């Protein structure tokens, strides 16, 4: 009887150890499963973060490309308008040159009339001619000054008019509401 009691105590102890050890094994297996699940979630989270970063980078690249394309389009429009304005200025300069030539021809006519009046003969006509010559010279000088001022003002007005129209046209074209 002593032996069976002793075996029975050992048996209970062995059974208790098996139960505790088995429970620990179950806890370890459960923790390992939790760690594996957590690692899987971490990998998925990292993959999701990586995908998000790629998506943001691609969106930024497309936005930058659109911005560059728009900037290039606008610059092209402004350059085209500038070229058109330069052409208009050339036309205005040519018109001003023709007007200056006409003024020069008119001055030559006044000078020619002055010479003819001096060429007239006698002393009375010479005195009258001198007065007429002074008047003609004053008119020619006045006309010359007025013509030169008009030429300057006309050139500036042409330049400002072309620049203003070019600015408005560039603005309208850049906005996409070309007239």
CSV table of C-alpha atoms in Angstrom, one decimal:
chain,number,residue,atom,x,y,z
A,1,UNK,CA,0.0,0.0,0.0
A,2,UNK,CA,2.8,2.3,0.6
A,3,UNK,CA,4.0,1.8,-2.8
A,4,UNK,CA,0.7,2.6,-4.5
A,5,UNK,CA,0.3,5.6,-2.4
A,6,UNK,CA,3.7,6.8,-3.4
A,7,UNK,CA,3.0,6.0,-7.1
A,8,UNK,CA,-0.3,7.7,-6.9
A,9,UNK,CA,1.3,10.9,-5.4
A,10,UNK,CA,3.9,10.8,-8.2
A,11,UNK,CA,1.2,10.2,-10.7
A,12,UNK,CA,-0.7,13.2,-9.5
A,13,UNK,CA,2.4,15.3,-9.6
A,14,UNK,CA,3.3,14.1,-13.1
A,15,UNK,CA,-0.2,14.8,-14.2
A,16,UNK,CA,-0.1,18.3,-12.6
A,17,UNK,CA,3.2,19.0,-14.4
A,18,UNK,CA,1.8,17.8,-17.7
A,19,UNK,CA,-1.2,20.1,-17.3
A,20,UNK,CA,0.9,23.1,-16.3
A,21,UNK,CA,3.4,22.4,-19.1
A,22,UNK,CA,0.7,21.8,-21.7
A,23,UNK,CA,-1.0,25.0,-20.6
A,24,UNK,CA,2.3,26.9,-21.0
A,25,UNK,CA,2.7,25.3,-24.4
A,26,UNK,CA,-0.8,26.5,-25.3
A,27,UNK,CA,0.0,30.0,-24.1
A,28,UNK,CA,3.3,30.1,-26.1
A,29,UNK,CA,1.5,28.8,-29.2
A,30,UNK,CA,-1.2,31.4,-28.7
A,31,UNK,CA,1.4,34.2,-28.2
A,32,UNK,CA,3.3,33.0,-31.3
A,33,UNK,CA,0.0,33.1,-33.3
A,34,UNK,CA,-0.6,36.7,-32.0
A,35,UNK,CA,3.0,37.7,-32.9
A,36,UNK,CA,2.6,36.2,-36.4
A,37,UNK,CA,-0.7,38.0,-36.8
A,38,UNK,CA,0.8,41.3,-35.6
A,39,UNK,CA,3.8,40.8,-38.0
A,40,UNK,CA,1.4,40.1,-40.8
A,41,UNK,CA,-0.5,43.3,-39.9
A,42,UNK,CA,2.7,45.2,-39.7
A,43,UNK,CA,3.8,44.0,-43.1
A,44,UNK,CA,0.4,44.9,-44.5
A,45,UNK,CA,0.6,48.3,-42.8
A,46,UNK,CA,4.1,48.9,-44.2
A,47,UNK,CA,2.9,47.8,-47.7
A,48,UNK,CA,-0.1,50.1,-47.4
A,49,UNK,CA,2.1,53.0,-46.3
A,50,UNK,CA,4.5,52.3,-49.2
A,51,UNK,CA,1.6,52.2,-51.6
A,52,UNK,CA,0.3,55.5,-50.2
A,53,UNK,CA,3.7,57.1,-50.6
A,54,UNK,CA,3.9,55.9,-54.2
A,55,UNK,CA,0.4,57.2,-54.9
A,56,UNK,CA,1.3,60.6,-53.4
A,57,UNK,CA,4.6,60.8,-55.3
A,58,UNK,CA,2.8,60.0,-58.6
A,59,UNK,CA,0.1,62.6,-57.9
A,60,UNK,CA,2.8,65.2,-57.1
A,61,UNK,CA,4.6,64.3,-60.3
A,62,UNK,CA,1.5,64.7,-62.4
A,63,UNK,CA,0.6,68.0,-60.7
A,64,UNK,CA,4.1,69.3,-61.4
A,65,UNK,CA,3.9,68.1,-65.0
A,66,UNK,CA,0.6,69.9,-65.4
A,67,UNK,CA,1.9,73.1,-63.8
A,68,UNK,CA,5.0,73.0,-66.1
A,69,UNK,CA,2.8,72.5,-69.2
A,70,UNK,CA,0.5,75.4,-68.2
A,71,UNK,CA,3.5,77.6,-67.5
A,72,UNK,CA,5.0,76.7,-70.9
A,73,UNK,CA,1.6,77.3,-72.6
A,74,UNK,CA,1.3,80.7,-71.0
A,75,UNK,CA,4.9,81.7,-71.9
A,76,UNK,CA,4.3,80.6,-75.5
A,77,UNK,CA,1.1,82.8,-75.6
A,78,UNK,CA,3.0,85.8,-74.2
A,79,UNK,CA,5.8,85.3,-76.7
A,80,UNK,CA,3.4,85.1,-79.6
A,81,UNK,CA,1.6,88.3,-78.5
A,82,UNK,CA,5.0,90.0,-78.0
A,83,UNK,CA,6.0,89.1,-81.6
A,84,UNK,CA,2.7,90.4,-82.9
A,85,UNK,CA,3.2,93.6,-80.9
A,86,UNK,CA,6.7,94.0,-82.3
A,87,UNK,CA,5.2,93.7,-85.8
A,88,UNK,CA,2.7,96.4,-85.0
A,89,UNK,CA,5.4,98.6,-83.7
A,90,UNK,CA,7.4,98.1,-86.9
A,91,UNK,CA,4.3,99.2,-88.9
A,92,UNK,CA,3.9,102.2,-86.6
A,93,UNK,CA,7.6,103.2,-87.0
A,94,UNK,CA,7.3,102.9,-90.8
A,95,UNK,CA,4.2,105.1,-90.7
A,96,UNK,CA,6.1,107.6,-88.6
A,97,UNK,CA,9.0,107.6,-91.0
A,98,UNK,CA,6.6,108.3,-93.9
A,99,UNK,CA,5.0,111.1,-91.9
A,100,UNK,CA,8.5,112.5,-91.2
A,101,UNK,CA,9.4,112.4,-94.9
A,102,UNK,CA,6.2,114.2,-95.7
A,103,UNK,CA,7.0,116.9,-93.1
A,104,UNK,CA,10.5,117.2,-94.6
A,105,UNK,CA,9.0,117.7,-98.1
A,106,UNK,CA,6.7,120.3,-96.8
A,107,UNK,CA,9.6,122.2,-95.2
A,108,UNK,CA,11.5,122.0,-98.5
A,109,UNK,CA,8.5,123.6,-100.3
A,110,UNK,CA,8.4,126.4,-97.8
A,111,UNK,CA,12.2,127.0,-98.3
A,112,UNK,CA,11.7,126.9,-102.0
A,113,UNK,CA,8.9,129.5,-101.8
A,114,UNK,CA,11.2,131.6,-99.6
A,115,UNK,CA,14.0,131.4,-102.2
A,116,UNK,CA,11.6,132.4,-105.0
A,117,UNK,CA,10.3,135.3,-103.1
A,118,UNK,CA,13.8,136.6,-102.5
A,119,UNK,CA,14.6,136.2,-106.2
A,120,UNK,CA,12.0,138.7,-107.1
A,121,UNK,CA,13.5,141.9,-108.4
A,122,UNK,CA,13.0,145.5,-107.2
A,123,UNK,CA,13.6,147.2,-103.8
A,124,UNK,CA,10.0,147.5,-102.8
A,125,UNK,CA,9.5,143.9,-103.5
A,126,UNK,CA,12.7,143.2,-101.8
A,127,UNK,CA,11.5,144.9,-98.6
A,128,UNK,CA,8.2,143.1,-98.9
A,129,UNK,CA,10.0,140.0,-99.7
A,130,UNK,CA,12.2,140.4,-96.6
A,131,UNK,CA,9.1,140.6,-94.4
A,132,UNK,CA,7.5,137.7,-96.2
A,133,UNK,CA,10.8,135.8,-95.9
A,134,UNK,CA,10.9,136.4,-92.2
A,135,UNK,CA,7.3,135.3,-91.8
A,136,UNK,CA,7.9,132.2,-94.0
A,137,UNK,CA,11.0,131.3,-92.0
A,138,UNK,CA,9.1,131.7,-88.8
A,139,UNK,CA,6.3,129.5,-90.1
A,140,UNK,CA,8.7,126.9,-91.4
A,141,UNK,CA,10.5,126.9,-88.1
A,142,UNK,CA,7.2,126.6,-86.2
A,143,UNK,CA,6.0,123.9,-88.5
A,144,UNK,CA,9.3,122.0,-88.1
A,145,UNK,CA,9.0,122.2,-84.3
A,146,UNK,CA,5.4,121.2,-84.3
A,147,UNK,CA,6.1,118.4,-86.7
A,148,UNK,CA,9.0,117.1,-84.5
A,149,UNK,CA,6.9,117.2,-81.4
A,150,UNK,CA,4.0,115.5,-83.2
A,151,UNK,CA,6.4,112.8,-84.4
A,152,UNK,CA,7.6,112.2,-80.8
A,153,UNK,CA,4.1,112.1,-79.4
A,154,UNK,CA,2.8,109.9,-82.2
A,155,UNK,CA,5.6,107.4,-81.7
A,156,UNK,CA,5.0,107.3,-78.0
A,157,UNK,CA,1.2,106.9,-78.5
A,158,UNK,CA,1.8,104.1,-81.0
A,159,UNK,CA,4.2,102.4,-78.6
A,160,UNK,CA,1.8,102.6,-75.7
A,161,UNK,CA,-1.2,101.6,-77.7
A,162,UNK,CA,0.5,98.5,-79.1
A,163,UNK,CA,1.8,97.6,-75.6
A,164,UNK,CA,-1.7,98.0,-74.1
A,165,UNK,CA,-3.4,95.9,-76.8
A,166,UNK,CA,-0.6,93.3,-76.5
A,167,UNK,CA,-1.1,93.1,-72.7
A,168,UNK,CA,-4.9,92.7,-73.0
A,169,UNK,CA,-4.5,90.1,-75.7
A,170,UNK,CA,-1.9,88.1,-73.7
A,171,UNK,CA,-4.2,88.2,-70.7
A,172,UNK,CA,-7.2,87.1,-72.7
A,173,UNK,CA,-5.3,84.3,-74.4
A,174,UNK,CA,-3.7,83.0,-71.1
A,175,UNK,CA,-7.2,82.9,-69.6
A,176,UNK,CA,-8.5,81.1,-72.6
A,177,UNK,CA,-11.1,83.7,-73.6
A,178,UNK,CA,-9.4,84.9,-76.7
A,179,UNK,CA,-11.5,87.6,-78.5
